[in-house]
PDB file of C-alpha atoms in Angstrom:
ATOM      1  CA  MET A   1      -0.035   0.014  -0.122  1.00 51.00           C
ATOM      2  CA  THR A   2       1.289   3.317  -0.958  1.00 53.00           C
ATOM      3  CA  SER A   3       1.420   5.878   1.966  1.00 55.00           C
ATOM      4  CA  THR A   4       0.156   9.546   1.552  1.00 56.00           C
ATOM      5  CA  PRO A   5       3.031  12.001   2.033  1.00 55.00           C
ATOM      6  CA  PRO A   6       2.350  14.342   4.924  1.00 55.00           C
ATOM      7  CA  ARG A   7       1.112  18.090   3.972  1.00 59.00           C
ATOM      8  CA  SER A   8       3.576  20.902   4.507  1.00 53.00           C
ATOM      9  CA  PRO A   9       2.105  23.183   7.283  1.00 53.00           C
ATOM     10  CA  SER A  10       0.426  26.363   6.198  1.00 54.00           C
ATOM     11  CA  PRO A  11       2.564  29.524   6.879  1.00 52.00           C
ATOM     12  CA  SER A  12       1.349  31.397   9.810  1.00 51.00           C
ATOM     13  CA  PRO A  13       1.543  35.233  10.338  1.00 50.00           C
ATOM     14  CA  SER A  14       4.461  34.645  12.675  1.00 49.00           C
ATOM     15  CA  ASP A  15       6.782  33.263  10.030  1.00 51.00           C
ATOM     16  CA  GLY A  16       7.872  36.769   9.045  1.00 51.00           C
ATOM     17  CA  ARG A  17       5.302  37.395   6.212  1.00 54.00           C
ATOM     18  CA  THR A  18       2.469  40.027   6.739  1.00 53.00           C
ATOM     19  CA  ARG A  19      -0.937  39.530   5.085  1.00 62.00           C
ATOM     20  CA  PRO A  20      -2.135  42.234   2.801  1.00 64.00           C
ATOM     21  CA  TRP A  21      -4.833  43.337   5.076  1.00 59.00           C
ATOM     22  CA  ALA A  22      -2.703  43.867   7.948  1.00 62.00           C
ATOM     23  CA  LYS A  23      -0.339  46.062   5.851  1.00 63.00           C
ATOM     24  CA  LYS A  24      -3.483  48.256   4.792  1.00 66.00           C
ATOM     25  CA  LEU A  25      -4.415  48.532   8.597  1.00 67.00           C
ATOM     26  CA  VAL A  26      -1.098  49.696   9.560  1.00 60.00           C
ATOM     27  CA  GLY A  27      -0.970  52.371   6.880  1.00 65.00           C
ATOM     28  CA  ILE A  28      -4.485  53.659   7.926  1.00 70.00           C
ATOM     29  CA  VAL A  29      -3.685  53.810  11.437  1.00 59.00           C
ATOM     30  CA  GLY A  30      -0.361  55.548  10.780  1.00 59.00           C
ATOM     31  CA  ALA A  31      -2.170  58.167   8.666  1.00 56.00           C
ATOM     32  CA  LEU A  32      -4.845  58.847  11.344  1.00 58.00           C
ATOM     33  CA  VAL A  33      -2.059  59.377  13.913  1.00 48.00           C
ATOM     34  CA  LEU A  34      -0.198  61.874  11.564  1.00 47.00           C
ATOM     35  CA  THR A  35      -3.312  63.789  10.957  1.00 48.00           C
ATOM     36  CA  LEU A  36      -4.243  64.104  14.706  1.00 50.00           C
ATOM     37  CA  VAL A  37      -0.607  65.230  15.577  1.00 39.00           C
ATOM     38  CA  THR A  38      -0.755  67.794  12.842  1.00 39.00           C
ATOM     39  CA  ALA A  39      -4.134  69.134  14.077  1.00 41.00           C
ATOM     40  CA  VAL A  40      -2.977  69.464  17.530  1.00 37.00           C
ATOM     41  CA  VAL A  41       0.245  71.260  16.681  1.00 32.00           C
ATOM     42  CA  SER A  42      -1.557  73.580  14.357  1.00 34.00           C
ATOM     43  CA  ALA A  43      -4.164  74.398  17.062  1.00 37.00           C
ATOM     44  CA  TRP A  44      -1.317  74.891  19.652  1.00 33.00           C
ATOM     45  CA  VAL A  45       0.373  77.515  17.238  1.00 29.00           C
ATOM     46  CA  GLU A  46      -2.823  79.425  16.525  1.00 35.00           C
ATOM     47  CA  HIS A  47      -3.538  79.740  19.987  1.00 36.00           C
ATOM     48  CA  LYS A  48      -0.128  81.121  20.846  1.00 34.00           C
ATOM     49  CA  LEU A  49      -0.296  83.776  18.017  1.00 31.00           C
ATOM     50  CA  ASP A  50      -3.467  84.998  19.500  1.00 37.00           C
ATOM     51  CA  GLU A  51      -3.140  84.759  23.222  1.00 39.00           C
ATOM     52  CA  ASP A  52      -1.962  88.409  23.606  1.00 39.00           C
ATOM     53  CA  ASP A  53      -5.541  89.185  22.471  1.00 40.00           C
ATOM     54  CA  SER A  54      -7.246  86.940  24.950  1.00 36.00           C
ATOM     55  CA  PRO A  55      -9.624  88.415  27.458  1.00 36.00           C
ATOM     56  CA  THR A  56      -7.981  86.279  30.202  1.00 34.00           C
ATOM     57  CA  ALA A  57      -4.469  87.656  29.716  1.00 41.00           C
ATOM     58  CA  ALA A  58      -3.227  89.674  32.515  1.00 41.00           C
ATOM     59  CA  PRO A  59      -2.667  93.373  31.539  1.00 51.00           C
ATOM     60  CA  SER A  60       0.507  95.295  32.338  1.00 57.00           C
ATOM     61  CA  ALA A  61       0.411  98.088  34.824  1.00 63.00           C
ATOM     62  CA  ALA A  62      -1.754 101.137  33.959  1.00 65.00           C
ATOM     63  CA  VAL A  63      -0.035 104.400  33.176  1.00 68.00           C
ATOM     64  CA  VAL A  64      -2.205 107.596  33.305  1.00 67.00           C
ATOM     65  CA  GLU A  65      -0.190 110.902  32.900  1.00 63.00           C
ATOM     66  CA  PRO A  66      -1.135 114.628  32.155  1.00 59.00           C
ATOM     67  CA  SER A  67      -0.769 115.278  28.486  1.00 56.00           C
ATOM     68  CA  ALA A  68       2.026 117.676  27.328  1.00 53.00           C
ATOM     69  CA  ALA A  69      -0.072 118.564  24.396  1.00 46.00           C
ATOM     70  CA  PRO A  70      -1.574 122.116  24.312  1.00 39.00           C
ATOM     71  CA  HIS A  71      -5.261 122.523  25.103  1.00 37.00           C
ATOM     72  CA  ASP A  72      -7.383 123.440  22.069  1.00 38.00           C
ATOM     73  CA  SER A  73      -9.543 126.687  22.105  1.00 32.00           C
ATOM     74  CA  GLY A  74     -12.589 124.655  21.252  1.00 34.00           C
ATOM     75  CA  GLU A  75     -14.031 127.031  18.689  1.00 33.00           C
ATOM     76  CA  GLN A  76     -14.454 124.359  16.138  1.00 32.00           C
ATOM     77  CA  ALA A  77     -17.774 122.714  14.967  1.00 31.00           C
ATOM     78  CA  GLN A  78     -18.771 120.129  17.195  1.00 36.00           C
ATOM     79  CA  PRO A  79     -19.043 116.481  15.646  1.00 36.00           C
ATOM     80  CA  GLN A  80     -22.062 114.390  16.338  1.00 36.00           C
ATOM     81  CA  GLY A  81     -22.289 112.651  19.678  1.00 43.00           C
ATOM     82  CA  ALA A  82     -19.369 115.006  21.178  1.00 45.00           C
ATOM     83  CA  PRO A  83     -19.901 117.054  24.255  1.00 43.00           C
ATOM     84  CA  PRO A  84     -19.531 120.827  24.515  1.00 44.00           C
ATOM     85  CA  GLY A  85     -15.905 121.835  24.600  1.00 48.00           C
ATOM     86  CA  ALA A  86     -12.874 121.236  22.438  1.00 48.00           C
ATOM     87  CA  ALA A  87     -13.549 118.902  19.345  1.00 58.00           C
ATOM     88  CA  SER A  88     -10.011 118.479  17.934  1.00 71.00           C
ATOM     89  CA  PRO A  89      -7.702 115.964  19.421  1.00 71.00           C
ATOM     90  CA  PRO A  90      -4.500 117.016  21.489  1.00 72.00           C
ATOM     91  CA  LYS A  91      -1.823 117.918  19.081  1.00 74.00           C
ATOM     92  CA  GLY A  92       2.020 117.797  19.158  1.00 76.00           C
ATOM     93  CA  PRO A  93       4.754 116.674  16.858  1.00 77.00           C
ATOM     94  CA  ASP A  94       4.990 113.154  18.540  1.00 89.00           C
ATOM     95  CA  LEU A  95       1.467 112.620  19.171  1.00 93.00           C
ATOM     96  CA  HIS A  96      -0.656 111.024  16.405  1.00 94.00           C
ATOM     97  CA  CYS A  97      -4.313 110.603  17.155  1.00 94.00           C
ATOM     98  CA  ARG A  98      -7.658 110.067  15.304  1.00 93.00           C
ATOM     99  CA  THR A  99      -8.982 113.348  14.220  1.00 89.00           C
ATOM    100  CA  SER A 100     -12.609 112.852  14.885  1.00 89.00           C
ATOM    101  CA  VAL A 101     -13.762 113.044  18.478  1.00 89.00           C
ATOM    102  CA  LYS A 102     -15.935 110.421  20.414  1.00 93.00           C
ATOM    103  CA  ALA A 103     -17.323 110.845  23.779  1.00 94.00           C
ATOM    104  CA  VAL A 104     -18.587 108.894  26.853  1.00 94.00           C
ATOM    105  CA  GLY A 105     -20.950 111.114  28.661  1.00 92.00           C
ATOM    106  CA  ALA A 106     -18.905 114.331  29.017  1.00 90.00           C
ATOM    107  CA  VAL A 107     -15.585 112.668  28.554  1.00 93.00           C
ATOM    108  CA  GLN A 108     -13.879 112.859  25.084  1.00 93.00           C
ATOM    109  CA  TRP A 109     -11.649 110.364  23.904  1.00 95.00           C
ATOM    110  CA  TRP A 110      -9.049 109.523  20.753  1.00 95.00           C
ATOM    111  CA  PRO A 111      -7.158 106.442  20.139  1.00 96.00           C
ATOM    112  CA  CYS A 112      -3.403 107.692  19.688  1.00 96.00           C
ATOM    113  CA  ALA A 113       0.081 106.379  19.069  1.00 96.00           C
ATOM    114  CA  ARG A 114       2.950 108.461  20.783  1.00 95.00           C
ATOM    115  CA  VAL A 115       6.547 108.585  19.405  1.00 95.00           C
ATOM    116  CA  ARG A 116       9.035 108.426  22.107  1.00 93.00           C
ATOM    117  CA  LYS A 117      12.917 108.417  21.774  1.00 91.00           C
ATOM    118  CA  ASP A 118      13.325 104.519  21.242  1.00 92.00           C
ATOM    119  CA  ARG A 119       9.888 103.163  20.980  1.00 94.00           C
ATOM    120  CA  ILE A 120       6.336 103.845  20.089  1.00 96.00           C
ATOM    121  CA  GLU A 121       3.544 103.787  22.663  1.00 96.00           C
ATOM    122  CA  PHE A 122      -0.297 103.060  22.224  1.00 97.00           C
ATOM    123  CA  GLY A 123      -3.051 104.238  24.282  1.00 97.00           C
ATOM    124  CA  VAL A 124      -5.876 106.620  24.613  1.00 96.00           C
ATOM    125  CA  MET A 125      -6.072 110.356  25.180  1.00 94.00           C
ATOM    126  CA  LEU A 126      -8.903 111.416  27.542  1.00 93.00           C
ATOM    127  CA  ARG A 127     -10.204 115.001  27.917  1.00 91.00           C
ATOM    128  CA  GLY A 128     -12.468 115.387  31.095  1.00 88.00           C
ATOM    129  CA  ALA A 129     -15.158 117.758  32.069  1.00 83.00           C
ATOM    130  CA  GLU A 130     -16.233 119.893  34.740  1.00 83.00           C
ATOM    131  CA  GLU A 131     -17.823 117.037  36.827  1.00 86.00           C
ATOM    132  CA  GLU A 132     -15.953 113.922  37.934  1.00 89.00           C
ATOM    133  CA  GLN A 133     -16.657 110.876  35.776  1.00 91.00           C
ATOM    134  CA  THR A 134     -15.069 107.310  35.434  1.00 93.00           C
ATOM    135  CA  ILE A 135     -15.097 105.642  32.103  1.00 95.00           C
ATOM    136  CA  ARG A 136     -13.512 102.365  30.995  1.00 96.00           C
ATOM    137  CA  VAL A 137     -10.963 101.927  28.153  1.00 97.00           C
ATOM    138  CA  ARG A 138      -9.670  99.113  26.254  1.00 97.00           C
ATOM    139  CA  PHE A 139      -6.789  99.204  23.663  1.00 97.00           C
ATOM    140  CA  GLY A 140      -3.912  97.528  21.973  1.00 97.00           C
ATOM    141  CA  TYR A 141      -2.078  97.621  18.537  1.00 97.00           C
ATOM    142  CA  HIS A 142      -2.109  96.235  15.188  1.00 95.00           C
ATOM    143  CA  THR A 143       1.298  95.339  13.399  1.00 93.00           C
ATOM    144  CA  ALA A 144       1.264  94.972   9.763  1.00 87.00           C
ATOM    145  CA  VAL A 145       3.903  92.394   9.216  1.00 78.00           C
ATOM    146  CA  PRO A 146       2.818  89.860  10.503  1.00 76.00           C
ATOM    147  CA  ARG A 147      -0.746  90.956  10.621  1.00 85.00           C
ATOM    148  CA  HIS A 148      -1.475  90.720  14.289  1.00 92.00           C
ATOM    149  CA  PHE A 149      -3.393  92.387  16.962  1.00 94.00           C
ATOM    150  CA  THR A 150      -1.965  92.745  20.562  1.00 95.00           C
ATOM    151  CA  SER A 151      -4.231  93.694  23.323  1.00 96.00           C
ATOM    152  CA  CYS A 152      -2.820  95.739  26.357  1.00 96.00           C
ATOM    153  CA  THR A 153      -5.736  95.478  28.527  1.00 95.00           C
ATOM    154  CA  ASN A 154      -8.270  92.833  29.457  1.00 93.00           C
ATOM    155  CA  GLU A 155     -11.853  92.535  28.344  1.00 91.00           C
ATOM    156  CA  ALA A 156     -13.334  94.179  31.337  1.00 92.00           C
ATOM    157  CA  GLY A 157     -11.283  97.259  30.494  1.00 94.00           C
ATOM    158  CA  MET A 158      -9.353  99.827  32.413  1.00 94.00           C
ATOM    159  CA  PRO A 159     -11.152 102.151  34.691  1.00 95.00           C
ATOM    160  CA  VAL A 160      -9.899 105.817  34.366  1.00 94.00           C
ATOM    161  CA  ALA A 161     -11.179 108.755  36.715  1.00 91.00           C
ATOM    162  CA  THR A 162     -11.457 112.063  35.010  1.00 88.00           C
ATOM    163  CA  GLY A 163     -12.401 115.606  36.253  1.00 79.00           C
ATOM    164  CA  PRO A 164     -13.345 117.816  37.810  1.00 77.00           C
ATOM    165  CA  GLY A 165     -11.755 120.104  35.164  1.00 73.00           C
ATOM    166  CA  SER A 166     -11.010 119.714  31.289  1.00 69.00           C
ATOM    167  CA  ASP A 167      -7.427 118.237  31.805  1.00 82.00           C
ATOM    168  CA  THR A 168      -6.143 116.088  29.108  1.00 86.00           C
ATOM    169  CA  ARG A 169      -4.644 112.780  30.238  1.00 90.00           C
ATOM    170  CA  TRP A 170      -2.893 110.137  28.321  1.00 93.00           C
ATOM    171  CA  VAL A 171      -3.670 106.514  29.138  1.00 94.00           C
ATOM    172  CA  THR A 172      -1.404 103.546  28.250  1.00 95.00           C
ATOM    173  CA  THR A 173       0.302 100.550  29.995  1.00 95.00           C
ATOM    174  CA  THR A 174       3.981  99.807  30.771  1.00 91.00           C
ATOM    175  CA  ASP A 175       4.319  97.226  28.071  1.00 92.00           C
ATOM    176  CA  CYS A 176       1.870  98.651  25.352  1.00 96.00           C
ATOM    177  CA  SER A 177       4.766  99.676  23.075  1.00 95.00           C
ATOM    178  CA  VAL A 178       7.045  98.604  20.121  1.00 94.00           C
ATOM    179  CA  ALA A 179      10.649  99.434  19.442  1.00 93.00           C
ATOM    180  CA  ARG A 180      11.284 102.003  16.531  1.00 92.00           C
ATOM    181  CA  THR A 181      12.228  99.603  14.056  1.00 90.00           C
ATOM    182  CA  SER A 182      10.950  99.147  10.695  1.00 88.00           C
ATOM    183  CA  VAL A 183       7.404  98.276  11.097  1.00 90.00           C
ATOM    184  CA  ALA A 184       3.722  99.738  10.383  1.00 94.00           C
ATOM    185  CA  VAL A 185       1.554 100.106  13.627  1.00 96.00           C
ATOM    186  CA  GLN A 186      -1.746 101.423  14.747  1.00 96.00           C
ATOM    187  CA  THR A 187      -3.604 101.805  17.820  1.00 97.00           C
ATOM    188  CA  LYS A 188      -7.173 100.183  18.208  1.00 97.00           C
ATOM    189  CA  ALA A 189      -9.307 101.371  21.254  1.00 97.00           C
ATOM    190  CA  TRP A 190     -12.921 101.246  22.785  1.00 97.00           C
ATOM    191  CA  ALA A 191     -14.512 103.241  25.441  1.00 97.00           C
ATOM    192  CA  ALA A 192     -17.439 102.558  27.714  1.00 97.00           C
ATOM    193  CA  PRO A 193     -19.232 104.060  30.778  1.00 95.00           C
ATOM    194  CA  GLU A 194     -18.501 102.502  34.253  1.00 93.00           C
ATOM    195  CA  ILE A 195     -21.425 100.304  33.705  1.00 92.00           C
ATOM    196  CA  GLY A 196     -22.512  99.872  30.269  1.00 93.00           C
ATOM    197  CA  ALA A 197     -21.843  98.783  26.708  1.00 95.00           C
ATOM    198  CA  TRP A 198     -18.556  99.206  24.769  1.00 96.00           C
ATOM    199  CA  SER A 199     -18.382 101.590  21.928  1.00 95.00           C
ATOM    200  CA  ASP A 200     -17.351 100.481  18.474  1.00 95.00           C
ATOM    201  CA  PRO A 201     -13.582 100.072  17.853  1.00 96.00           C
ATOM    202  CA  LEU A 202     -11.758 103.209  16.750  1.00 96.00           C
ATOM    203  CA  LEU A 203      -8.338 103.354  15.023  1.00 96.00           C
ATOM    204  CA  SER A 204      -5.584 105.845  15.160  1.00 96.00           C
ATOM    205  CA  PRO A 205      -3.474 106.915  11.982  1.00 95.00           C
ATOM    206  CA  THR A 206      -1.116 104.280  10.776  1.00 95.00           C
ATOM    207  CA  LEU A 207       2.666 104.997  11.644  1.00 95.00           C
ATOM    208  CA  HIS A 208       5.236 103.744   9.400  1.00 95.00           C
ATOM    209  CA  VAL A 209       8.710 103.378  11.117  1.00 93.00           C
ATOM    210  CA  GLN A 210      11.560 103.654   8.674  1.00 92.00           C
ATOM    211  CA  PRO A 211      14.711 101.717   8.750  1.00 91.00           C
ATOM    212  CA  ASP A 212      16.573 104.661  10.233  1.00 91.00           C
ATOM    213  CA  GLY A 213      13.884 104.999  13.068  1.00 89.00           C
ATOM    214  CA  SER A 214      12.184 107.915  11.493  1.00 91.00           C
ATOM    215  CA  VAL A 215       8.321 107.952  11.562  1.00 93.00           C
ATOM    216  CA  VAL A 216       5.890 108.656   8.593  1.00 93.00           C
ATOM    217  CA  ASP A 217       2.159 109.480   9.342  1.00 92.00           C
ATOM    218  CA  LEU A 218       0.547 109.561   5.882  1.00 88.00           C
ATOM    219  CA  SER A 219      -2.551 111.357   7.383  1.00 86.00           C
ATOM    220  CA  ARG A 220      -0.334 114.402   7.816  1.00 78.00           C
ATOM    221  CA  GLU A 221       1.046 114.486   4.305  1.00 68.00           C
TER     222      GLU A 221
END
């Protein structure tokens, strides 16, 4: 009688060969992991770019000082919504403010950029009235390259007491400035009563800092 030769054992997954479906599964899992990691890193980078404008960011110390700009005579026509008194912004060779005035109650305000010896400051110029009044201000600055907004105050704003008297005050924070290097910058600000809604945002003129540190304000050309 002829004996039947034994069959060779079938190869198992452990013999060093990977089945086609296993290869596909590994590829799919790897692609999903790569996509997830990329999404997480992108979200982290976007958050880091925007965190200066976060309402929870701690603001730097407030600086409120008398303005060295001369007081205007106030004989110009009053813009809509402005209180009686001077309608033009404080002026000075190193002070660059929005030309039209807005007011919270009797307090006039303008977003401004102020040129210092080695830096440019951003803030709000306030002109009080005969009665004491506290308003809130929020402000920061735009840079053109890269296009980015940096907030110098938190979302609740900075309370500032004005009056009595129509003195003009410069309001900023200790860190709300940039070096006088080649850049284009602009102040952005809001104002509100002590209890109440915020105004629409207002912008100062854009300042173009040249490579030699000189500053060009095209609104004055």
